[in-house]
Amino acid sequence: YGRTKVHLAAPGVNIVSTVPNNSYSSFSGTSMATPHVSGVAALVLNAEPGLTVAQLKDRLLRTVTPLSTLQGVVSTGGMLNAFNALT
């Protein structure tokens, strides 16, 4: 968390991921949240390949779902929203 350093929230608690030996396990933390943001960024760039990095960042930040629990916790006060970013 960090109102001036963290821009948006993303799912990162109890995320199921692959582990060695063809198995799955649940993890939490930024290592689990980051792939969600990267994936949405890739979807947006696929739909609009001409976007600059600044435009992409702006799109992701402008289209979050505002949540009262995130006000003052992250700079946008919201959570990543793939649908909003793509529409």
Steps between C-alpha positions, in 0.01 A plus 500: 500500500603857454290798399788661312690190381230245415266603220231232502403178667478162327395152613786354700359287782465123478581491129543148363822455305701215358788347693756233409393140440178588312327633807325813625523708812349820637712812559447862602688824446624732229649210308145376450347843428755612243404241235141625510611854415743375234228286345253787479773722353565235234128475418474878462812516281367218285180697445683830450860432396573867432475605865812644657614380841368823654162453333480139615582594859243780489236259366561247776492766770190681365292183473538350847197406704494745791471330837449678830742258665776617264448875545823640642665159464593516130521819294199422277289368785405208281558148373602393151203448268569317173155563351521874561852515357388329181184699448 
